[in-house]
CSV table of C-alpha atoms in Angstrom, one decimal:
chain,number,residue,atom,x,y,z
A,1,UNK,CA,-51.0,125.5,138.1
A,2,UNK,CA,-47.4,126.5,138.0
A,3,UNK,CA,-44.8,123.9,136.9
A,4,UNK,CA,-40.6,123.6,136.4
A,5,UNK,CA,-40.3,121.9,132.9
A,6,UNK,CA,-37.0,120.0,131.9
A,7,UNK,CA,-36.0,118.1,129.0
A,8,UNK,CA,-33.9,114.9,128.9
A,9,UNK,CA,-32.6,112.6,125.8
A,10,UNK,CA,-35.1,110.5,123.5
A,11,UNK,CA,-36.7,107.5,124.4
A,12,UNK,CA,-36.1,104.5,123.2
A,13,UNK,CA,-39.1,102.0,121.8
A,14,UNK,CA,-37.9,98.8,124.5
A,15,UNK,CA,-38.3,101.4,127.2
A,16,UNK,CA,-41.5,102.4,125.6
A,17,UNK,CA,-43.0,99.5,125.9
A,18,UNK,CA,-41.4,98.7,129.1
A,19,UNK,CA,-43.6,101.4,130.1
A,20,UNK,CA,-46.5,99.7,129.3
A,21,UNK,CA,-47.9,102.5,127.7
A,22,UNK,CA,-50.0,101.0,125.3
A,23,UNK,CA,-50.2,103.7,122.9
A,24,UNK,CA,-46.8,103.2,121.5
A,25,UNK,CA,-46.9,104.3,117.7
A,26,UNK,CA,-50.5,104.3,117.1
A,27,UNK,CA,-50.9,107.6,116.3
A,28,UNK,CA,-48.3,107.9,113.6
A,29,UNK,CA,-50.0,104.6,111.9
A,30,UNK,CA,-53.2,106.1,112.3
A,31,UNK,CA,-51.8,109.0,110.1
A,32,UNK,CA,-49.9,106.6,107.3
A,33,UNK,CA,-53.1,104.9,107.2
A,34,UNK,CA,-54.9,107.9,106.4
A,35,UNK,CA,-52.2,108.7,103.7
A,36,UNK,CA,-52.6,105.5,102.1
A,37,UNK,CA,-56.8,105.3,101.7
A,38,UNK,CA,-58.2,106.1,98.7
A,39,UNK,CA,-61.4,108.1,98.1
A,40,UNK,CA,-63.4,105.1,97.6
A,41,UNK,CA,-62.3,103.5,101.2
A,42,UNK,CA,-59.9,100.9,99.7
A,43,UNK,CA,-56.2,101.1,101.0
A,44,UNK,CA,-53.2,101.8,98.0
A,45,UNK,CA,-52.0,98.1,99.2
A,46,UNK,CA,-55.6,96.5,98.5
A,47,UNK,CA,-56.6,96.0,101.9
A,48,UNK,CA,-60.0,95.5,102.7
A,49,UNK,CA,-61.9,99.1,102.7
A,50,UNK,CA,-62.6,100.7,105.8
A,51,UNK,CA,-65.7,102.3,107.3
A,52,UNK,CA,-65.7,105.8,108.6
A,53,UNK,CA,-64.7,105.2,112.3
A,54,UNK,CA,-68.5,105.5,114.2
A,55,UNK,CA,-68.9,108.1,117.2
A,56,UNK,CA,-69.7,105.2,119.3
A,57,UNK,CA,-69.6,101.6,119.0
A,58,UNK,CA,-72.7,99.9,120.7
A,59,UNK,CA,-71.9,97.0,123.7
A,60,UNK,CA,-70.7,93.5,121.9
A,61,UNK,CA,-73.4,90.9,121.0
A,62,UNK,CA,-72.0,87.4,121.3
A,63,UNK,CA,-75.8,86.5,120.3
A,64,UNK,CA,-75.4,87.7,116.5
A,65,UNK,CA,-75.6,85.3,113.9
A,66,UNK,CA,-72.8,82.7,113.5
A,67,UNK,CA,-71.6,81.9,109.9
A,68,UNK,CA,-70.1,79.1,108.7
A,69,UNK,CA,-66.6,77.3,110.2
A,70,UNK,CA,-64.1,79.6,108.2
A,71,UNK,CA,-61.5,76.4,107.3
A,72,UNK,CA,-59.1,79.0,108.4
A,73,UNK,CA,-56.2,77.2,110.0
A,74,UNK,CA,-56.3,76.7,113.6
A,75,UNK,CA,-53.3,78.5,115.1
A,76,UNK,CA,-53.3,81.8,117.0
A,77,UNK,CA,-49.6,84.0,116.9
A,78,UNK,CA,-48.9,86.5,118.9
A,79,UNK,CA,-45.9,89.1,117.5
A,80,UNK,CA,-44.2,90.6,120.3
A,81,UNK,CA,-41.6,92.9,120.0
A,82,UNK,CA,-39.8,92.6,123.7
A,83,UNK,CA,-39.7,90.1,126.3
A,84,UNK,CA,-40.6,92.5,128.8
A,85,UNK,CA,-42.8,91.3,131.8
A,86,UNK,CA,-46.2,92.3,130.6
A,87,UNK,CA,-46.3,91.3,127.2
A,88,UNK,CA,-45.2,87.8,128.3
A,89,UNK,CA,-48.4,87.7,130.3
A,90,UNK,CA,-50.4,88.7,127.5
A,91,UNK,CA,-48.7,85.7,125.8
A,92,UNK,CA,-49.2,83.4,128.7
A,93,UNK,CA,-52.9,84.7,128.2
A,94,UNK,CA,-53.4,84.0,124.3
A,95,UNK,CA,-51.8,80.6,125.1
A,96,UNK,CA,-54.0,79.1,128.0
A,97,UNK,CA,-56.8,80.3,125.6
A,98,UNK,CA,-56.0,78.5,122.9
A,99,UNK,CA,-54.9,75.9,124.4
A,100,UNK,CA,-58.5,75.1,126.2
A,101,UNK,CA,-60.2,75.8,122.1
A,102,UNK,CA,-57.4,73.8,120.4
A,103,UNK,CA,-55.5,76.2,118.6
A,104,UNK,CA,-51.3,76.0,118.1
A,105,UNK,CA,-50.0,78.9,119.2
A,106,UNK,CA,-46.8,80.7,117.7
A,107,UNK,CA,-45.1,83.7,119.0
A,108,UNK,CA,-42.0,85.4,118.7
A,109,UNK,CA,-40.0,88.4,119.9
A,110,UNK,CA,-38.1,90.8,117.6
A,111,UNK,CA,-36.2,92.5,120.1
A,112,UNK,CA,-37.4,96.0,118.9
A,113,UNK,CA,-35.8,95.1,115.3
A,114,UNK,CA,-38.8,96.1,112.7
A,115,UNK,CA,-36.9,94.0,110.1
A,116,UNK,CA,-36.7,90.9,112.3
A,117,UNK,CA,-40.9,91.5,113.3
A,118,UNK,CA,-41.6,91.5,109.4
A,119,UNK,CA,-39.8,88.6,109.1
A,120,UNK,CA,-41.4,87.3,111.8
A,121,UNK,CA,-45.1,88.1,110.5
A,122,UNK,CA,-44.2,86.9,107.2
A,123,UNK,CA,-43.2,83.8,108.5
A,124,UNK,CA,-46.5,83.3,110.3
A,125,UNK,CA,-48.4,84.1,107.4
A,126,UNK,CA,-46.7,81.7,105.3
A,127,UNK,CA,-47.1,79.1,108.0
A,128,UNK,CA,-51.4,79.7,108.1
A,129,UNK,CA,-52.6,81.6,111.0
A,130,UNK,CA,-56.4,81.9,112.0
A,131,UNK,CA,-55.4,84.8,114.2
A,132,UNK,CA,-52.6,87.2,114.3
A,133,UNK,CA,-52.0,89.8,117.4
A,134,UNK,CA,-49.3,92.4,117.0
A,135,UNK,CA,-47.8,95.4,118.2
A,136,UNK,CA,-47.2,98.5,116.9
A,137,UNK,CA,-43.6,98.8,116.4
A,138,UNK,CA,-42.6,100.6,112.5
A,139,UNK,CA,-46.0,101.1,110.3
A,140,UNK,CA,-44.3,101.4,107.1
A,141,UNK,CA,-43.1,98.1,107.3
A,142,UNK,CA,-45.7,96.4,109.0
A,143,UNK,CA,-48.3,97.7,106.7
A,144,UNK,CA,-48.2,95.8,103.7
A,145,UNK,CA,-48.1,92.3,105.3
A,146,UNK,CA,-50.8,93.0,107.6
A,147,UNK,CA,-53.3,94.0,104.6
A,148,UNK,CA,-51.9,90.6,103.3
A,149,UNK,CA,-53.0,89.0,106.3
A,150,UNK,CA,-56.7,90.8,106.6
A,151,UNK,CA,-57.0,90.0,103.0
A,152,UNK,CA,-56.5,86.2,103.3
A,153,UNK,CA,-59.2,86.6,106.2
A,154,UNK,CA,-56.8,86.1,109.3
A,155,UNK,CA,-58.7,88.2,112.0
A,156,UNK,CA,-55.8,90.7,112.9
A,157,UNK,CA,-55.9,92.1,116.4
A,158,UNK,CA,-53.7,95.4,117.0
A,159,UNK,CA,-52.8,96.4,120.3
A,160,UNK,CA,-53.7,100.2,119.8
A,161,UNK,CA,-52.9,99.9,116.2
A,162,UNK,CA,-54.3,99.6,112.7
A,163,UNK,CA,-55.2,97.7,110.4
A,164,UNK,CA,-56.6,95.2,112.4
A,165,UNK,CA,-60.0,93.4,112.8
A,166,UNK,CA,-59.8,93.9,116.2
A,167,UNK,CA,-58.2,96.3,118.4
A,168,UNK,CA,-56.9,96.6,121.7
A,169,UNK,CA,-58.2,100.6,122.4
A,170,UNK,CA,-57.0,102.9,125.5
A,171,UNK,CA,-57.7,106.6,126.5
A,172,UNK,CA,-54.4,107.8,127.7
A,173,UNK,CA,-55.8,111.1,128.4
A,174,UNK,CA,-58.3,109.4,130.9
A,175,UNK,CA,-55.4,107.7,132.0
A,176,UNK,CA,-53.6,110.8,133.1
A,177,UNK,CA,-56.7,112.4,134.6
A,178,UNK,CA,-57.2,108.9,136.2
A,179,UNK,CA,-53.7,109.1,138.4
A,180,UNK,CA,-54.2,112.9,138.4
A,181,UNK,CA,-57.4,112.7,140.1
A,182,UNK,CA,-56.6,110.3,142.9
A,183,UNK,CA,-54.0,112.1,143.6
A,184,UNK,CA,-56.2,115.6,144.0
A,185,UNK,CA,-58.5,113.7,146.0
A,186,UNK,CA,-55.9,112.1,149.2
A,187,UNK,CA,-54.4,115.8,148.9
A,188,UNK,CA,-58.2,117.3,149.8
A,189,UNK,CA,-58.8,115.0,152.7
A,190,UNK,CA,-55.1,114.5,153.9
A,191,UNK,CA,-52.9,117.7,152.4
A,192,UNK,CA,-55.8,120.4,152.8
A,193,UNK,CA,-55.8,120.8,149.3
A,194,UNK,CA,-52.3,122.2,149.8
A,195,UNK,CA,-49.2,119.7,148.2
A,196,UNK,CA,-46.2,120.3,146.0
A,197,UNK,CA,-46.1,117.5,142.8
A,198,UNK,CA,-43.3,115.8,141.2
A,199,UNK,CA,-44.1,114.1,138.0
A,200,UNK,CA,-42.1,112.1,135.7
A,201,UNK,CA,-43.7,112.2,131.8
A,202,UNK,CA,-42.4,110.8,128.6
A,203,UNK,CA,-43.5,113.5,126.4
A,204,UNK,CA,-40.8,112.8,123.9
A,205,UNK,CA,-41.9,109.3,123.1
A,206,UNK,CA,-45.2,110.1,121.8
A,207,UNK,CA,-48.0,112.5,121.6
A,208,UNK,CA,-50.5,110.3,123.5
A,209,UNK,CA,-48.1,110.1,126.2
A,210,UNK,CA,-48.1,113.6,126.3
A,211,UNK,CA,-52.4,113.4,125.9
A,212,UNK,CA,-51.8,111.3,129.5
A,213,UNK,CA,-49.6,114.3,130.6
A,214,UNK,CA,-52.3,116.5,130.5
A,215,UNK,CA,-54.3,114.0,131.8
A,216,UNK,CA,-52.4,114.0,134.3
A,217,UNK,CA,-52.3,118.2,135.0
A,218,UNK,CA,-56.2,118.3,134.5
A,219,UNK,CA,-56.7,115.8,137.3
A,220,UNK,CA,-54.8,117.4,140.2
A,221,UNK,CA,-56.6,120.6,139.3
A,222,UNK,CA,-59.2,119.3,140.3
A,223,UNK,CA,-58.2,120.0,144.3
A,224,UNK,CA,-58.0,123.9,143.0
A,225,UNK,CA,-55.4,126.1,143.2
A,226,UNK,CA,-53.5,124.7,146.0
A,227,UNK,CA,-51.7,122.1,144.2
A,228,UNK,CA,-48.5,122.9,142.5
A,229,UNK,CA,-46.5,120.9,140.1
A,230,UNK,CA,-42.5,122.4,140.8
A,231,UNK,CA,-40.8,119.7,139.3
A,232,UNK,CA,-42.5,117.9,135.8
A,233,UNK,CA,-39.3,116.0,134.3
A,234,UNK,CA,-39.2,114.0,130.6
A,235,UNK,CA,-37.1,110.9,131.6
A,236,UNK,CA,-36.3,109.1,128.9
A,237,UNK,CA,-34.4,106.3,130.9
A,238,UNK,CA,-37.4,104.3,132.6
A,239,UNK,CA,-35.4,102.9,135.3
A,240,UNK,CA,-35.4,102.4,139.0
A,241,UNK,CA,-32.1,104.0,139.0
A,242,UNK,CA,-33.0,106.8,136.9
A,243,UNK,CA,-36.4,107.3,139.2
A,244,UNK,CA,-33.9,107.2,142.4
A,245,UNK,CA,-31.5,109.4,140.6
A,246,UNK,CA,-34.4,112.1,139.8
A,247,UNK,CA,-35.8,112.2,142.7
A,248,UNK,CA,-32.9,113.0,144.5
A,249,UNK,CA,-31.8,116.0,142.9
A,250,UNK,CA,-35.7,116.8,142.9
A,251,UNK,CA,-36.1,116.7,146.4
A,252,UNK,CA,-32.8,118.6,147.3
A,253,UNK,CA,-34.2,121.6,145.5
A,254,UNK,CA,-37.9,121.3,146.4
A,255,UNK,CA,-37.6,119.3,149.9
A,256,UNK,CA,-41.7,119.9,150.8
A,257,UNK,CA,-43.0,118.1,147.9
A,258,UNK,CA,-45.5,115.4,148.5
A,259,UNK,CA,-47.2,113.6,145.8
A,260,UNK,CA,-44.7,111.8,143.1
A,261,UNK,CA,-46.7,110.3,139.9
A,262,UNK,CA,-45.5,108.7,136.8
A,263,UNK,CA,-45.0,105.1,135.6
A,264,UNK,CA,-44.5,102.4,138.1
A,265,UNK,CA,-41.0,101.9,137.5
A,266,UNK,CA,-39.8,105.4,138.1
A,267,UNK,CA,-41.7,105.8,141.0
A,268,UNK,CA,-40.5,102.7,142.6
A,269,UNK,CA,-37.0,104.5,142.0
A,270,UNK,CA,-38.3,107.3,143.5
A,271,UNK,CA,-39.4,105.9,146.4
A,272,UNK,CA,-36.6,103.5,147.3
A,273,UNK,CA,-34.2,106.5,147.0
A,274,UNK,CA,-36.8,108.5,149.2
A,275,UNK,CA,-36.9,105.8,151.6
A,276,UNK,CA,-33.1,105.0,151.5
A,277,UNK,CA,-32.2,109.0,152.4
A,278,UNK,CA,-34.7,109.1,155.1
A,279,UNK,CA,-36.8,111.6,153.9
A,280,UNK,CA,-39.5,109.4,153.1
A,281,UNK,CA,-43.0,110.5,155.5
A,282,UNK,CA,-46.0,109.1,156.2
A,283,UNK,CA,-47.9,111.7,154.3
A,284,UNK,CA,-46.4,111.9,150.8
A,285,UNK,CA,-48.5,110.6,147.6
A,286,UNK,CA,-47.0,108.2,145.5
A,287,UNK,CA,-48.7,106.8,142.6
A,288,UNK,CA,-47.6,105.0,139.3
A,289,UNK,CA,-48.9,103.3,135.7
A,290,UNK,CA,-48.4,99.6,135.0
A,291,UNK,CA,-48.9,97.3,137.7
A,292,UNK,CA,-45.5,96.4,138.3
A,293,UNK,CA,-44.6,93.7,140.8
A,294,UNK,CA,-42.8,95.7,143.6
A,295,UNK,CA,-45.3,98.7,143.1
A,296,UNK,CA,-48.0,96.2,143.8
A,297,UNK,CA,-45.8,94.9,147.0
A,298,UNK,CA,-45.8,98.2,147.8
A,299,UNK,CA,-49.3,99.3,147.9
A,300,UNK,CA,-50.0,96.2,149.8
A,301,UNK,CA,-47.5,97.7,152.2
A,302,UNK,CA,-50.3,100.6,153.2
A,303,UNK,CA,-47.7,103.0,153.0
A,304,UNK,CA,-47.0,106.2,151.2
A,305,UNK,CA,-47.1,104.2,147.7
A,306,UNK,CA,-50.4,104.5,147.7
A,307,UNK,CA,-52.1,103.7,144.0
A,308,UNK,CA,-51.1,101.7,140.6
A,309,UNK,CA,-53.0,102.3,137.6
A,310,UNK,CA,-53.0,99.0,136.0
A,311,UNK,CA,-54.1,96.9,133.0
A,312,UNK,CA,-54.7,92.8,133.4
A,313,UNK,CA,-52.5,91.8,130.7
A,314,UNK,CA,-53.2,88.1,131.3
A,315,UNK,CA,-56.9,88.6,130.8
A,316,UNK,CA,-56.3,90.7,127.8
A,317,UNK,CA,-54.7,88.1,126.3
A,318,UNK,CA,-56.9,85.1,127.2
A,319,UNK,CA,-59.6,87.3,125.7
A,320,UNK,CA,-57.4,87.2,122.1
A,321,UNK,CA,-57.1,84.1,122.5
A,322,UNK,CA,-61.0,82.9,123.3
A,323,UNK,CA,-61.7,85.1,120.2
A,324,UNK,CA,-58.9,84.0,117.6
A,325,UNK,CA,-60.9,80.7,118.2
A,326,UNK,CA,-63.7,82.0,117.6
A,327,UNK,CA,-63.2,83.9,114.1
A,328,UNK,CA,-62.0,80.7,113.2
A,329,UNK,CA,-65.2,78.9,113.8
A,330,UNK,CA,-67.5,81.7,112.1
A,331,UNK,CA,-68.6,83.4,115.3
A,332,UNK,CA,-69.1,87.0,116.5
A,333,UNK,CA,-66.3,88.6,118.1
A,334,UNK,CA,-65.9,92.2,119.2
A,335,UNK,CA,-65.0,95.2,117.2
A,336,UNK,CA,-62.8,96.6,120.4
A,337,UNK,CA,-61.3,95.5,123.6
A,338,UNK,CA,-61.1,98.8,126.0
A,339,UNK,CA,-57.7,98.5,128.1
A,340,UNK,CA,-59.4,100.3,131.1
A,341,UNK,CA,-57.5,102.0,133.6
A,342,UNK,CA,-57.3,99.9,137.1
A,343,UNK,CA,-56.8,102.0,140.4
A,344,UNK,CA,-55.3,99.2,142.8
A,345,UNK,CA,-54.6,101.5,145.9
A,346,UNK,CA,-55.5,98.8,148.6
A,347,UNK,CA,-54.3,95.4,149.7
A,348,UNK,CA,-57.6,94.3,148.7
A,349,UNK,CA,-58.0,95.4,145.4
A,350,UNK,CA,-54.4,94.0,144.6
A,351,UNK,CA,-55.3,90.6,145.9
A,352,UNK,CA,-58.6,91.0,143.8
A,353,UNK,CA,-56.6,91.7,140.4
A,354,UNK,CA,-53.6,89.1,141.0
A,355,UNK,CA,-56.4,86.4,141.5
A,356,UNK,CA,-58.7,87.6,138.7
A,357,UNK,CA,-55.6,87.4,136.5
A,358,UNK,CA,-54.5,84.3,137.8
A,359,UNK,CA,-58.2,83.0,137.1
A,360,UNK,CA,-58.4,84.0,133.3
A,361,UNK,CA,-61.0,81.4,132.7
A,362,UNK,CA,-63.1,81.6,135.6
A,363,UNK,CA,-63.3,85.8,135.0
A,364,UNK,CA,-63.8,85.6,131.0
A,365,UNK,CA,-67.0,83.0,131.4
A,366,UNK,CA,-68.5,85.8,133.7
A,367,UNK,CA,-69.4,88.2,131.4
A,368,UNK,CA,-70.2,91.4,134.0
A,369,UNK,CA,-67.0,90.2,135.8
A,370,UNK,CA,-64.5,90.4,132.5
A,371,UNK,CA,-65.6,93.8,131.7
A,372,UNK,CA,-64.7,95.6,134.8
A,373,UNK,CA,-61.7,95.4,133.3
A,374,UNK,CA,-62.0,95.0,129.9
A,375,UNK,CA,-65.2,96.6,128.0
A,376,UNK,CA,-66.2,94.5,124.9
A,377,UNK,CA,-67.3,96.9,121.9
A,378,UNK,CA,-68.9,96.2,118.7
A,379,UNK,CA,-69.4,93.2,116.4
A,380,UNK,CA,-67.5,91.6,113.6
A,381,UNK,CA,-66.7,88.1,112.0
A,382,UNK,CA,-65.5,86.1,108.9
A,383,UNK,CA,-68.9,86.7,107.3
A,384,UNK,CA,-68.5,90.6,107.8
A,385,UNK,CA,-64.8,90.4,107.5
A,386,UNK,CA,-64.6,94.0,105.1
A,387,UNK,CA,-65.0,95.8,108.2
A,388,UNK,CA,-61.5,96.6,108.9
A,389,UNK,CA,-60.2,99.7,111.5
A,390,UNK,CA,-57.4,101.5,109.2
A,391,UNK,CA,-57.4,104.6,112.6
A,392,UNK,CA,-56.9,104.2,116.2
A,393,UNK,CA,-60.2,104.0,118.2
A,394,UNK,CA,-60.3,106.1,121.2
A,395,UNK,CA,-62.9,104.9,123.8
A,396,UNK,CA,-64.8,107.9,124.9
């Protein structure tokens, strides 16, 4: 599949996560954490040793034995480094939850400032925590108080990061082929199999950004050989503006292209500017990552923004927060919460996710019903607190 390639600045870590790409730096701590294991499993720092990662973790069994109540203290924090609209649902999530089990919750937002999160985490440590959820933001200084933490038995939870007792896992590459895929599949039974593809990537933020890339690439292959990709651009600046500003230089050099992918925001830009020009038709593809509130409005719409791959943030976090309590009390919890990719691409299925997320409680007490979105992996709890994940997990 032939494709135009062009470069554009760095990316900076607020636009990261304004993404919502979930990935963020867990690749580099995965490799730091590597560096700093001994031969015998115990981490330089004195964390608690880590198993060998296994091929496959087996479905979470809430029916394991309980040990005792912990006497841990019963307060649940949440680290977040940016205010940005998604991790203030997780938030809202971790709060309700603890709320309804009794825990105090604490949070706090650095502002992308890894000196300010440190402080931040230290503070909550010093404070007691039964829980602590974070974000991946600089390893090297995270690190040492997060072995701290795992080594006072505070059941750490790592959104696609490490060390933690329990951690937030996502596929980007199936994320990629996800988006790619639908894309293929309204180009075989509207386009003929025959489209021209703008996508926006961030391949300079991370390498599993640029894993989703070729997600991405492998999915619209899928319709053969007559999709092309004549415009794949690194934009940097994740911005409606900078989506609107794209696409219109994009589309006055390549005027028949059809399907535009990438993360919600850009898209949105691209669309708008699309739609503004007049140039916007009834049988163009556009598809984006995130869930963002006026991609959602748009799909709704039953227009030519026809998909969002998103992830229920709110449920996510009222999970956290159900199982903060529960390490705290001696019970099982899951190794791994799977951040599985959501195709919304009708009105229907966005009404279904805004009400599920809207419904945290009613969705996590139905078992079947929370893991549509959110697969539950393994066991751990106090009692079996040595097993620690020092490397990203990456759900098959």
């Amino acid at each position: 599949m032939p494709f135009a390639k062009r470069h554009l600045p760095g990316l900076s870590r607020r636009d990261l996560l304004r993404l919502g790409a979930l990935a963020g730096s867990g690749m580099a701590g995965a490799a730091l954490s590597a560096a700093c294991a001994s031969k015998n499993g115990q981490s330089e720092t004195g964390g608690p040793k880590s198993p060998a990662p296994p091929e496959e973790l087996g479905q979470f069994d809430p029916s394991l034995p309980s040990g005792p109540p912990t006497g841990l203290p019963r307060r649940a924090a949440w680290a977040s480094t940016a205010a940005a609209e998604f991790f203030l649902a997780l938030g809202a999530g971790v709060e309700a939850a603890s709320r309804e089990r009794g825990l105090q919750y604490l949070t706090a937002f650095s502002g992308d400032d890894p000196t300010k999160n440190l402080r931040q985490l230290e503070t909550f440590l010093a404070r007691g925590v039964g829980a602590l959820a974070f974000q991946p933001l600089n390893a090297v200084i995270q690190r040492p108080i997060l072995d701290a933490a795992l080594r006072q038995g505070v059941c750490v939870q790592g959104i696609i990061t490490q060390p933690s007792t329990l951690q937030v896992a996502a596929n980007q590459y199936d994320i990629g082929f996800t988006q790619g895929k639908a894309a293929a599949d309204f180009a075989t039974a509207r386009l003929q199999g025959n489209a021209k593809v703008h996508y926006f990537n961030l391949d300079s933020a991370s390498p599993q950004l640029q894993l989703r890339h070729a997600g991405v690439l492998d999915g619209l292959r899928s319709a053969g050989s007559g999709l092309s990709v004549v415009s794949d651009v690194d934009a940097p600046d994740i911005s409606t503006a900078n989506g609107a500003a794209i696409m219109s230089t994009v589309i006055a050099e390549q005027p028949d292209i059809r399907i535009i992918l990438g993360g919600d925001t850009l898209v949105v830009g691209a669309y708008r500017a699309l739609d503004q020009s007049g140039k916007l038709a009834d049988d163009m593809y556009f598809s984006g990552v995130d869930g963002d509130k006026e991609a959602l409005a748009l799909v709704k719409n039953d227009g030519p923004y026809r998909a969002s791959i998103a992830f229920p943030w709110h449920l996510m976090g009222y999970g956290l927060g159900q199982f903060a309590a529960d390490w705290i009390e001696g019970k099982q919890i899951p190794r791994v919460i799977v951040a599985k990719p959501i195709v919304l691409d009708s009105p229907g299925s966005v009404d279904t996710y805004i009400a599920d997320n809207a419904s945290p409680a009613a969705v996590f007490a139905d078992r079947t019903r929370y893991e549509r979105y959110l697969p539950l992996l393994g066991n751990v709890s106090y009692a079996t607190r040595e097993i620690v994940w020092h490397e990203e997990y990456v759900p098959r």
